[in-house]
Tab-separated table of C-alpha atoms and ligand atoms in Angstrom:
chain	number	residue	atom	x	y	z
A	254	MET	CA	141.857	10.964	56.783
A	255	ALA	CA	144.846	12.464	58.541
A	256	GLN	CA	143.940	15.373	60.816
A	257	LYS	CA	145.217	18.740	59.616
A	258	LEU	CA	148.164	19.770	61.764
A	259	GLN	CA	147.318	22.884	63.693
A	260	THR	CA	147.465	24.297	67.199
A	261	VAL	CA	144.558	23.939	69.613
A	262	ARG	CA	142.001	26.791	69.370
A	263	GLY	CA	143.108	29.899	71.266
A	264	ILE	CA	146.675	28.564	71.557
A	265	ARG	CA	149.424	29.740	69.268
A	266	ASP	CA	153.154	29.481	68.602
A	267	LEU	CA	155.254	32.473	69.617
A	268	LEU	CA	157.452	33.408	66.674
A	269	ASP	CA	160.157	35.955	65.951
A	270	GLY	CA	158.620	39.330	66.924
A	271	GLU	CA	156.568	37.991	69.798
A	272	ILE	CA	159.523	36.038	71.178
A	273	ALA	CA	161.494	39.294	71.068
A	274	THR	CA	158.810	40.979	73.217
A	275	TYR	CA	158.639	37.966	75.534
A	276	ASN	CA	162.412	37.977	76.047
A	277	ARG	CA	162.503	41.742	76.463
A	278	MET	CA	159.806	41.477	79.113
A	279	ILE	CA	161.745	38.823	81.022
A	280	ASP	CA	164.984	40.876	80.716
A	281	ILE	CA	163.459	44.205	81.698
A	282	GLY	CA	161.097	42.767	84.315
A	283	SER	CA	163.772	40.605	85.967
A	284	ARG	CA	166.246	43.493	86.066
A	285	ILE	CA	163.788	45.956	87.589
A	286	ALA	CA	162.324	43.409	90.023
A	287	SER	CA	165.851	42.352	91.118
A	288	LEU	CA	166.805	45.996	91.689
A	289	HIS	CA	163.881	46.101	94.121
A	290	ASN	CA	165.133	42.936	95.852
A	291	TYR	CA	162.615	40.496	94.342
A	292	ASP	CA	163.850	36.905	93.934
A	293	GLU	CA	162.943	34.788	90.940
A	294	ILE	CA	160.832	31.694	91.509
A	295	LEU	CA	159.691	29.295	88.794
A	296	LEU	CA	156.434	27.549	89.597
A	297	PRO	CA	154.958	24.303	88.219
A	298	ILE	CA	152.669	24.525	85.196
A	299	PHE	CA	149.978	22.521	87.008
A	300	GLU	CA	148.928	22.081	90.621
A	301	TYR	CA	146.340	20.140	92.591
A	302	SER	CA	143.042	21.710	91.580
A	303	SER	CA	142.322	22.814	95.156
A	304	VAL	CA	145.136	25.405	94.912
A	305	PHE	CA	143.030	27.373	92.446
A	306	LEU	CA	139.491	26.182	92.944
A	307	ARG	CA	139.245	27.101	96.619
A	308	THR	CA	141.071	30.389	96.346
A	309	LEU	CA	140.017	32.318	93.267
A	310	GLY	CA	136.368	32.407	94.344
A	311	ASP	CA	133.470	30.043	93.666
A	312	ALA	CA	131.680	32.755	91.735
A	313	SER	CA	134.642	33.829	89.604
A	314	ASP	CA	134.450	33.030	85.884
A	315	ILE	CA	137.868	31.416	86.062
A	316	VAL	CA	136.792	28.752	88.511
A	317	ASN	CA	133.345	28.273	87.017
A	318	LYS	CA	134.200	27.745	83.411
A	319	GLU	CA	137.747	28.674	82.527
A	320	THR	CA	140.128	26.226	84.153
A	321	TYR	CA	141.705	23.309	82.357
A	322	THR	CA	141.071	20.668	85.000
A	323	PHE	CA	141.676	16.967	84.489
A	324	SER	CA	142.358	13.749	86.394
A	325	ASP	CA	145.781	12.174	86.079
A	326	ARG	CA	146.461	8.436	86.068
A	327	ASP	CA	146.303	8.386	89.885
A	328	LYS	CA	142.826	9.940	89.638
A	329	ARG	CA	143.969	13.168	91.275
A	330	SER	CA	142.319	16.340	90.082
A	331	LEU	CA	144.923	18.656	88.561
A	332	THR	CA	144.564	22.130	87.062
A	333	LEU	CA	146.766	23.966	84.571
A	334	ARG	CA	147.607	27.225	86.312
A	335	PRO	CA	145.182	29.994	85.293
A	336	GLU	CA	147.205	32.610	87.241
A	337	PHE	CA	150.293	32.810	89.466
A	338	THR	CA	149.136	34.370	92.741
A	339	ALA	CA	147.464	31.323	94.318
A	340	ALA	CA	150.349	29.113	93.131
A	341	MET	CA	152.845	31.552	94.638
A	342	VAL	CA	151.012	31.407	97.990
A	343	ARG	CA	150.964	27.597	97.800
A	344	SER	CA	154.713	27.688	97.239
A	345	LEU	CA	155.266	30.080	100.158
A	346	ILE	CA	153.345	27.748	102.474
A	347	SER	CA	154.695	24.429	101.201
A	348	ASN	CA	158.303	25.658	101.317
A	349	GLY	CA	157.878	26.879	104.914
A	350	LEU	CA	158.666	30.476	103.988
A	351	THR	CA	155.794	32.079	105.875
A	352	GLN	CA	158.010	32.587	108.940
A	353	GLU	CA	160.489	34.642	106.931
A	354	MET	CA	158.471	37.736	106.199
A	355	PRO	CA	158.763	40.042	104.338
A	356	LYS	CA	159.481	38.192	101.064
A	357	ARG	CA	159.426	39.405	97.489
A	358	PHE	CA	159.175	37.155	94.439
A	359	PHE	CA	158.814	37.458	90.697
A	360	THR	CA	157.919	34.825	88.138
A	361	HIS	CA	156.832	34.467	84.510
A	362	GLY	CA	155.568	31.901	82.045
A	363	PRO	CA	152.469	30.484	80.365
A	364	LEU	CA	149.002	30.317	81.934
A	365	PHE	CA	145.817	28.642	80.742
A	366	ARG	CA	142.215	29.825	80.726
A	367	HIS	CA	139.420	28.393	78.633
A	368	GLU	CA	138.091	31.808	77.589
A	369	ARG	CA	136.502	32.670	74.244
A	370	PRO	CA	139.522	33.511	72.051
A	371	GLN	CA	139.650	36.981	70.480
A	372	GLN	CA	142.186	39.796	69.992
A	373	GLY	CA	144.293	39.984	73.159
A	374	ARG	CA	142.604	36.949	74.698
A	375	TYR	CA	144.092	33.493	74.381
A	376	ARG	CA	143.721	30.138	76.052
A	377	GLN	CA	147.457	29.950	76.621
A	378	PHE	CA	148.847	33.363	77.467
A	379	HIS	CA	151.899	34.672	79.304
A	380	GLN	CA	152.490	36.903	82.319
A	381	PHE	CA	155.323	38.568	84.161
A	382	ASN	CA	154.289	38.630	87.811
A	383	CYS	CA	155.569	40.152	91.085
A	384	GLU	CA	154.310	39.531	94.631
A	385	LEU	CA	155.290	41.262	97.875
A	386	PHE	CA	154.411	39.297	101.027
A	387	GLY	CA	154.368	40.484	104.622
A	388	SER	CA	153.779	44.226	104.472
A	389	ASN	CA	150.603	46.142	105.082
A	390	SER	CA	152.192	49.524	104.460
A	391	PRO	CA	150.639	51.725	101.761
A	392	LEU	CA	154.249	52.120	100.575
A	393	ALA	CA	154.233	48.425	99.626
A	394	ASP	CA	151.281	49.178	97.325
A	395	VAL	CA	153.196	52.099	95.845
A	396	GLU	CA	156.316	49.932	95.403
A	397	ILE	CA	154.327	47.344	93.447
A	398	ILE	CA	152.560	49.889	91.228
A	399	ASN	CA	155.845	51.731	90.666
A	400	ILE	CA	157.678	48.556	89.562
A	401	LEU	CA	154.911	47.875	87.066
A	402	TYR	CA	155.088	51.487	85.881
A	403	LEU	CA	158.895	51.334	85.497
A	404	ILE	CA	158.690	48.144	83.444
A	405	LEU	CA	156.091	49.609	81.078
A	406	SER	CA	158.142	52.827	80.839
A	407	GLU	CA	161.102	50.857	79.490
A	408	PHE	CA	158.831	49.719	76.667
A	409	GLY	CA	157.914	53.374	76.004
A	410	LEU	CA	154.313	52.725	77.046
A	411	GLU	CA	154.020	54.966	80.126
A	412	ASP	CA	152.118	57.709	78.275
A	413	LYS	CA	150.065	55.270	76.261
A	414	ILE	CA	148.254	53.581	79.128
A	415	LYS	CA	145.938	54.777	81.878
A	416	ILE	CA	146.059	53.594	85.467
A	417	GLU	CA	142.766	52.922	87.221
A	418	ILE	CA	142.810	52.372	90.948
A	419	ASN	CA	140.248	51.629	93.637
A	420	SER	CA	139.914	50.299	97.160
A	421	LEU	CA	137.627	47.371	97.942
A	422	GLY	CA	138.227	47.833	101.677
A	423	ASP	CA	138.462	44.897	104.053
A	424	LYS	CA	136.409	41.743	103.588
A	425	GLU	CA	133.581	42.980	105.817
A	426	SER	CA	133.258	46.287	103.947
A	427	SER	CA	133.187	44.640	100.548
A	428	GLU	CA	130.666	42.006	101.733
A	429	LYS	CA	128.411	44.773	103.065
A	430	TYR	CA	128.775	46.670	99.786
A	431	THR	CA	128.090	43.535	97.737
A	432	GLU	CA	124.771	43.050	99.506
A	433	VAL	CA	123.693	46.687	99.021
A	434	LEU	CA	124.723	46.516	95.369
A	435	ARG	CA	122.850	43.229	94.916
A	436	GLN	CA	119.673	44.805	96.286
A	437	TYR	CA	120.088	47.833	94.004
A	438	LEU	CA	120.579	45.562	90.984
A	439	ILE	CA	117.571	43.430	91.926
A	440	ASP	CA	115.518	46.627	92.086
A	441	ASN	CA	116.664	47.410	88.525
A	442	ILE	CA	116.842	43.869	87.189
A	443	ASP	CA	114.583	44.490	84.169
A	444	ARG	CA	116.975	47.071	82.806
A	445	LEU	CA	120.054	44.783	82.932
A	446	SER	CA	121.532	42.650	80.139
A	447	GLU	CA	120.855	38.904	80.259
A	448	ILE	CA	124.356	37.993	81.441
A	449	SER	CA	124.232	40.615	84.211
A	450	LYS	CA	120.842	39.325	85.347
A	451	GLU	CA	122.533	35.972	85.959
A	452	ARG	CA	125.455	37.600	87.728
A	453	VAL	CA	123.301	39.466	90.260
A	454	ALA	CA	122.709	36.283	92.201
A	455	ILE	CA	126.203	34.815	91.854
A	456	ASN	CA	128.541	37.808	91.928
A	457	PRO	CA	126.960	41.274	91.684
A	458	LEU	CA	130.376	43.018	91.685
A	459	ARG	CA	131.025	41.571	88.227
A	460	VAL	CA	128.084	43.567	86.864
A	461	LEU	CA	130.198	46.687	87.476
A	462	ASP	CA	132.649	45.337	84.859
A	463	SER	CA	130.004	45.072	82.150
A	464	LYS	CA	130.566	46.825	78.815
A	465	ASP	CA	126.881	46.539	77.823
A	466	ASP	CA	125.199	49.956	77.427
A	467	ARG	CA	122.097	48.828	79.342
A	468	ASP	CA	124.236	47.801	82.335
A	469	ILE	CA	126.408	50.927	82.140
A	470	GLU	CA	123.273	53.058	82.478
A	471	VAL	CA	122.146	51.154	85.611
A	472	ILE	CA	125.659	51.046	87.067
A	473	SER	CA	126.121	54.807	86.682
A	474	LYS	CA	123.556	55.343	89.434
A	475	ALA	CA	124.592	52.412	91.643
A	476	PRO	CA	125.810	53.047	95.212
A	477	SER	CA	129.591	53.551	95.413
A	478	ILE	CA	131.907	51.343	97.461
A	479	GLU	CA	133.503	54.427	98.985
A	480	GLN	CA	130.618	54.850	101.444
A	481	PHE	CA	131.316	51.392	102.865
A	482	LEU	CA	135.046	51.706	103.534
A	483	THR	CA	136.306	51.908	107.126
A	484	SER	CA	138.375	54.920	108.175
A	485	GLU	CA	141.548	52.717	108.119
A	486	SER	CA	140.799	51.638	104.560
A	487	LEU	CA	140.176	55.196	103.454
A	488	GLU	CA	143.396	56.352	105.084
A	489	HIS	CA	145.400	53.499	103.543
A	490	PHE	CA	143.998	54.316	100.120
A	491	SER	CA	144.589	58.063	100.350
A	492	ASN	CA	148.153	57.339	101.466
A	493	VAL	CA	148.692	55.126	98.402
A	494	CYS	CA	147.273	57.827	96.122
A	495	ALA	CA	149.341	60.622	97.719
A	496	ASN	CA	152.581	58.665	97.359
A	497	LEU	CA	151.838	57.726	93.750
A	498	SER	CA	151.343	61.427	93.041
A	499	LEU	CA	154.665	62.219	94.722
A	500	LEU	CA	156.322	59.800	92.282
A	501	GLY	CA	154.638	61.629	89.409
A	502	ILE	CA	152.521	58.592	88.497
A	503	LYS	CA	149.155	59.678	87.098
A	504	TYR	CA	146.095	57.589	87.966
A	505	ASN	CA	142.350	57.755	87.902
A	506	ILE	CA	140.304	56.657	90.924
A	507	ASN	CA	137.584	54.420	89.523
A	508	ARG	CA	135.117	53.470	92.243
A	509	ARG	CA	133.570	50.885	89.921
A	510	LEU	CA	136.825	48.974	89.424
A	511	VAL	CA	136.428	45.469	90.781
A	512	ARG	CA	138.476	42.468	89.754
A	513	GLY	CA	137.475	39.122	88.279
A	514	LEU	CA	139.348	37.213	90.987
A	515	GLU	CA	137.739	37.213	94.396
A	516	TYR	CA	140.715	37.259	96.757
A	517	TYR	CA	141.299	41.009	96.607
A	518	THR	CA	141.006	43.374	99.581
A	519	HIS	CA	141.849	47.105	99.748
A	520	THR	CA	143.905	48.449	96.810
A	521	VAL	CA	143.127	47.107	93.321
A	522	PHE	CA	144.430	48.536	90.063
A	523	GLU	CA	144.477	48.032	86.306
A	524	PHE	CA	146.717	49.482	83.598
A	525	ILE	CA	144.426	49.907	80.625
A	526	THR	CA	144.460	50.797	76.923
A	527	ASP	CA	141.678	51.445	74.427
A	528	LYS	CA	143.747	50.105	71.531
A	529	LEU	CA	143.050	46.379	71.937
A	530	GLY	CA	139.296	46.237	71.413
A	531	THR	CA	137.374	44.936	74.383
A	532	GLN	CA	140.505	43.643	76.132
A	533	LYS	CA	141.463	46.764	77.995
A	534	ALA	CA	143.755	45.588	80.802
A	535	ILE	CA	147.381	44.998	79.890
A	536	ALA	CA	148.351	44.569	83.531
A	537	ALA	CA	146.514	44.352	86.820
A	538	GLY	CA	146.805	43.468	90.468
A	539	GLY	CA	146.014	44.369	94.004
A	540	ARG	CA	146.145	43.510	97.674
A	541	TYR	CA	144.987	40.153	98.999
A	542	ASN	CA	145.386	40.288	102.763
A	543	ASP	CA	143.215	37.231	103.512
A	544	LEU	CA	144.400	34.757	100.880
A	545	ILE	CA	147.371	33.223	102.679
A	546	GLU	CA	145.340	32.500	105.798
A	547	SER	CA	142.479	31.101	103.720
A	548	MET	CA	144.965	28.670	102.127
A	549	GLY	CA	146.065	27.385	105.522
A	550	GLY	CA	148.989	29.725	106.291
A	551	PRO	CA	149.271	32.458	108.895
A	552	ALA	CA	147.609	35.854	108.368
A	553	ILE	CA	150.074	37.616	106.057
A	554	PRO	CA	149.195	40.729	104.074
A	555	ALA	CA	150.305	40.727	100.436
A	556	ILE	CA	150.078	42.625	97.186
A	557	GLY	CA	151.161	41.931	93.613
A	558	PHE	CA	150.648	42.449	89.899
A	559	ALA	CA	150.724	40.564	86.628
A	560	ILE	CA	151.528	41.949	83.192
A	561	GLY	CA	149.896	40.248	80.181
A	562	ILE	CA	152.873	39.819	77.840
A	563	ASP	CA	150.726	38.857	74.810
A	564	ARG	CA	148.769	42.094	75.156
A	565	ILE	CA	151.951	44.131	75.618
A	566	HIS	CA	153.189	42.700	72.333
A	567	GLU	CA	149.990	43.689	70.542
A	568	LEU	CA	150.135	47.179	72.014
A	569	LEU	CA	153.777	47.579	70.959
A	570	GLN	CA	152.705	46.625	67.444
A	571	VAL	CA	149.938	49.227	67.455
A	572	TYR	CA	152.462	51.915	68.407
A	573	GLN	CA	155.227	50.414	66.227
A	574	LEU	CA	157.462	50.100	69.264
A	575	ASN	CA	158.128	46.387	68.789
A	576	LYS	CA	161.534	45.018	67.888
A	577	THR	CA	162.313	41.848	66.032
A	578	ASN	CA	165.142	39.520	66.905
A	579	LYS	CA	166.764	40.452	63.588
A	580	ASN	CA	167.321	44.063	64.561
A	581	HIS	CA	170.907	44.547	65.633
A	582	THR	CA	172.073	41.795	63.318
A	583	CYS	CA	174.733	42.181	60.629
A	584	TYR	CA	174.199	40.075	57.490
A	585	LEU	CA	177.291	39.211	55.469
A	586	ILE	CA	176.975	39.373	51.678
A	587	PRO	CA	180.171	37.967	50.118
A	588	ILE	CA	180.444	38.158	46.338
A	589	GLY	CA	182.400	35.228	44.869
A	590	ASN	CA	184.099	32.107	46.290
A	591	THR	CA	187.133	33.834	47.833
A	592	ALA	CA	184.878	36.288	49.632
A	593	GLU	CA	182.632	33.438	50.845
A	594	VAL	CA	185.500	31.654	52.631
A	595	TYR	CA	186.841	34.973	53.890
A	596	GLY	CA	183.311	35.812	55.132
A	597	PHE	CA	183.038	32.563	57.056
A	598	ASN	CA	186.157	33.411	59.075
A	599	LEU	CA	185.202	37.063	59.400
A	600	ALA	CA	181.821	36.021	60.888
A	601	LEU	CA	183.608	33.950	63.552
A	602	LYS	CA	185.884	36.887	64.459
A	603	LEU	CA	183.048	39.411	64.642
A	604	ARG	CA	180.985	37.083	66.843
A	605	GLN	CA	183.955	36.851	69.218
A	606	LYS	CA	183.668	40.638	69.540
A	607	GLY	CA	180.016	40.200	70.546
A	608	ILE	CA	178.540	41.239	67.200
A	609	LYS	CA	175.510	39.239	66.063
A	610	VAL	CA	176.302	38.015	62.557
A	611	ALA	CA	174.054	36.146	60.124
A	612	PHE	CA	175.733	34.240	57.281
A	613	ASP	CA	174.209	31.919	54.672
A	614	TYR	CA	176.160	29.706	52.316
A	615	ASN	CA	176.273	29.326	48.541
A	616	LEU	CA	173.640	31.869	47.592
A	617	SER	CA	173.562	34.432	44.813
A	618	THR	CA	173.910	38.098	45.738
A	619	LYS	CA	170.347	38.689	44.566
A	620	LYS	CA	169.031	35.953	46.851
A	621	ARG	CA	171.071	37.275	49.798
A	622	LEU	CA	169.709	40.793	49.335
A	623	LYS	CA	166.201	39.371	49.236
A	624	ILE	CA	166.807	37.466	52.480
A	625	ALA	CA	168.247	40.594	54.148
A	626	ASP	CA	165.089	42.455	53.283
A	627	ARG	CA	162.709	39.666	54.312
A	628	GLU	CA	164.390	39.012	57.665
A	629	GLY	CA	164.738	42.693	58.551
A	630	TYR	CA	168.463	42.623	59.385
A	631	SER	CA	169.588	46.112	60.304
A	632	LEU	CA	172.986	46.021	58.525
A	633	CYS	CA	174.500	44.267	55.520
A	634	LEU	CA	178.235	43.973	55.050
A	635	ILE	CA	178.978	43.618	51.326
A	636	PHE	CA	182.380	42.558	49.944
A	637	GLY	CA	183.791	40.965	46.792
A	638	ASP	CA	187.285	40.596	45.268
A	639	ASP	CA	187.708	44.377	44.845
A	640	GLU	CA	186.829	45.142	48.441
A	641	LEU	CA	189.176	42.438	49.742
A	642	LYS	CA	191.981	43.879	47.579
A	643	ASN	CA	191.332	47.484	48.657
A	644	GLY	CA	190.753	46.537	52.289
A	645	GLU	CA	187.416	48.379	52.350
A	646	PHE	CA	183.946	46.954	52.994
A	647	ILE	CA	180.527	48.358	52.174
A	648	ILE	CA	178.171	48.667	55.122
A	649	ARG	CA	174.549	49.129	54.104
A	650	ASN	CA	172.214	50.401	56.790
A	651	MET	CA	168.971	48.644	55.863
A	652	ASN	CA	166.789	50.835	58.059
A	653	ILE	CA	167.666	54.071	56.259
A	654	SER	CA	168.975	52.558	52.975
A	655	GLN	CA	172.355	54.256	53.188
A	656	GLU	CA	175.780	52.853	52.337
A	657	LYS	CA	179.195	53.638	53.714
A	658	ARG	CA	182.697	52.328	52.930
A	659	VAL	CA	184.642	51.228	56.013
A	660	PRO	CA	188.298	50.071	56.205
A	661	ILE	CA	188.923	46.517	57.460
A	662	GLU	CA	190.841	47.782	60.465
A	663	GLY	CA	188.255	49.165	62.815
A	664	LEU	CA	185.437	47.261	61.064
A	665	ASP	CA	184.203	45.774	64.344
A	666	LYS	CA	184.052	49.197	66.024
A	667	ALA	CA	182.173	50.683	63.080
A	668	LEU	CA	179.678	47.783	63.116
A	669	ILE	CA	179.092	48.106	66.844
A	670	GLN	CA	178.482	51.818	66.385
A	671	PHE	CA	176.036	51.253	63.499
A	672	LEU	CA	174.207	48.425	65.263
A	673	SER	CA	173.632	50.500	68.375
A	674	MET	CA	172.025	53.310	66.340
B	265	HAM	P1	144.276	39.067	85.811
B	265	HAM	O1	143.615	40.396	85.730
B	265	HAM	O2	143.402	37.869	85.722
B	265	HAM	O3	145.066	39.064	87.175
B	265	HAM	O4	145.393	38.955	84.700
B	265	HAM	C1	146.435	39.898	84.604
B	265	HAM	C2	146.711	40.242	83.144
B	265	HAM	O5	146.942	39.060	82.387
B	265	HAM	C3	145.531	40.915	82.441
B	265	HAM	O6	145.517	42.300	82.700
B	265	HAM	C4	145.836	40.608	80.987
B	265	HAM	O7	146.779	41.535	80.487
B	265	HAM	C5	146.489	39.239	81.054
B	265	HAM	N1	145.503	38.189	80.704
B	265	HAM	C6	144.573	37.622	81.498
B	265	HAM	N2	143.868	36.699	80.816
B	265	HAM	C7	144.363	36.677	79.558
B	265	HAM	C8	144.060	35.925	78.357
B	265	HAM	N3	143.123	34.987	78.339
B	265	HAM	N4	144.786	36.184	77.242
B	265	HAM	C9	145.769	37.123	77.245
B	265	HAM	N5	146.098	37.856	78.340
B	265	HAM	C10	145.413	37.627	79.478
B	265	HAM	C11	145.803	38.013	87.634
B	265	HAM	O8	146.136	37.064	86.960
B	265	HAM	C12	146.296	38.203	89.046
B	265	HAM	N6	146.970	36.952	89.477
B	265	HAM	C13	147.222	39.399	89.128
B	265	HAM	C14	147.772	39.595	90.501
B	265	HAM	C15	149.039	39.318	90.909
B	265	HAM	N7	147.106	40.048	91.556
B	265	HAM	C16	147.911	40.066	92.612
B	265	HAM	N8	149.069	39.604	92.245
C-alpha cells in the first residue's frame, strides 16, 4: 500500500502567515543587526559531528539524544546543525578570521533537534542569530541584549515578554558551584522527580530548570551561584545590569537561570513568555568566553543570542499581531469582459508603481468576492462598464468593510494611501 504523504513528525511546512513572520524576522533582524555593524554569514546545514558533539557539552540533552547524526557515503559522521553558535565558531576558525577581532556576524535558517514535538517545539525550527566575537566589555553584553530587545520591539512584543538574566561566572566558579549544588541535591535526592534524580549525576545545573513541583520545592532552598562568583564576575554582571537599566530595558535577575548548552560563562539571559505552555523562552543567549579556544582557536571572548522564529510566530498569533502576506494587497474585481481586459493592463501599470496587485481570470464576481475574503486581501478594486465610462472605481477596504469611489486619475496614489493604513 502506498505510504500516506505527510511530513516527518515534528517537521512542518511554513505557509502563508508563518512565512510572513519568517520574512519579517529576516528583514527586521538583518536591518537592525546591520545598523550595529553585523555582517551576514550563511552557514552549512550540516557539519562534521565533532563541531557540535565536542562543544555543546557531553551532558547536554542536545548532544545526548537530540542531534540528527548520520554517516555519509564516505563513512564520515555528520550532524544536522542543532544550533548556530558552534558552527559560527567553526567558520571563524576555518576561515582564518580569528586574527581580525572584533567581528560581528548574524545568520538565520533552519535547525534540527530530535526533541519531543509539542506547541512551540519542533524537530526542524528556525532562528535568527547574532554573535559578537572579541570583546569582553560588559557593553558588548548590553549591545547584544539591546539588539534582541530592538528586534522584538519592532514586532510590538517588548511589553509582552520578560527578560531573565544571570551570571554563571568563569568556568572555575561554575564548576565549584556545580559540585556544591550536586552535593545539596544528593542530600535531598528522595524529594526530587525521577528525571532530576538522573540529572544529579550527569548535570546538576539542569535540575534548576525543572518545572516539576517536587524539584521546585528543593531548588528553592538550594545554594545560589552568586556566592561563588569572583569579584570580577560580580563587577562585570553589575555593569551589564546598570547599563541595561540606563537603556530603560527591564529585566529580572534570576539566580537559578542556567542554560541547556554547556559552553556558557558569565552573562546568560532568556526572553520568556507564559503564553506558549511549557515552552517559555522565545529567545536566549549568553557569553561563551572559552568556546573558541576549546575548538582549537585562540582565546577569544564572545557573546550572542538566538531568537526562535517559530515561537515568535505563535506569540504574535496569541496577541493578534501577526500579518499575512495578503495584507497590503489590492485585488481587482472586474465585472464583464471589457473590464477584465482593462483590469489586466491596469494590474501591470499599478505593479509598475510598486503596488501589490492580485488578479484572477475568468471568474464570476461572486467567486472573486469569496476569494478576496478567504485570502484576506486588504483592498478590492471593483469596476464594470459603468465605472469605466464614468472614470470612477470603487475601492472596498476589506478590513473595515467600507467603500469609496475614486477617480481613475490619482488611483495609484489613493491605493498607496489605503494600503499603508
Ligand atoms: P537555545 O536556547 O538552545 O540557544 O535556543 C534559542 C531559541 O531557539 C529558544 O529560546 C527557542 O525560542 C528556540 N528553540 C530552541 N529549540 C527549539 C525547538 N525545538 N523548536 C522551536 N524553537 C526552538 C541556542 O541555540 C544558542 N545557540 C543561542 C546563543 C547564541 N547563545 C549564544 N549565541
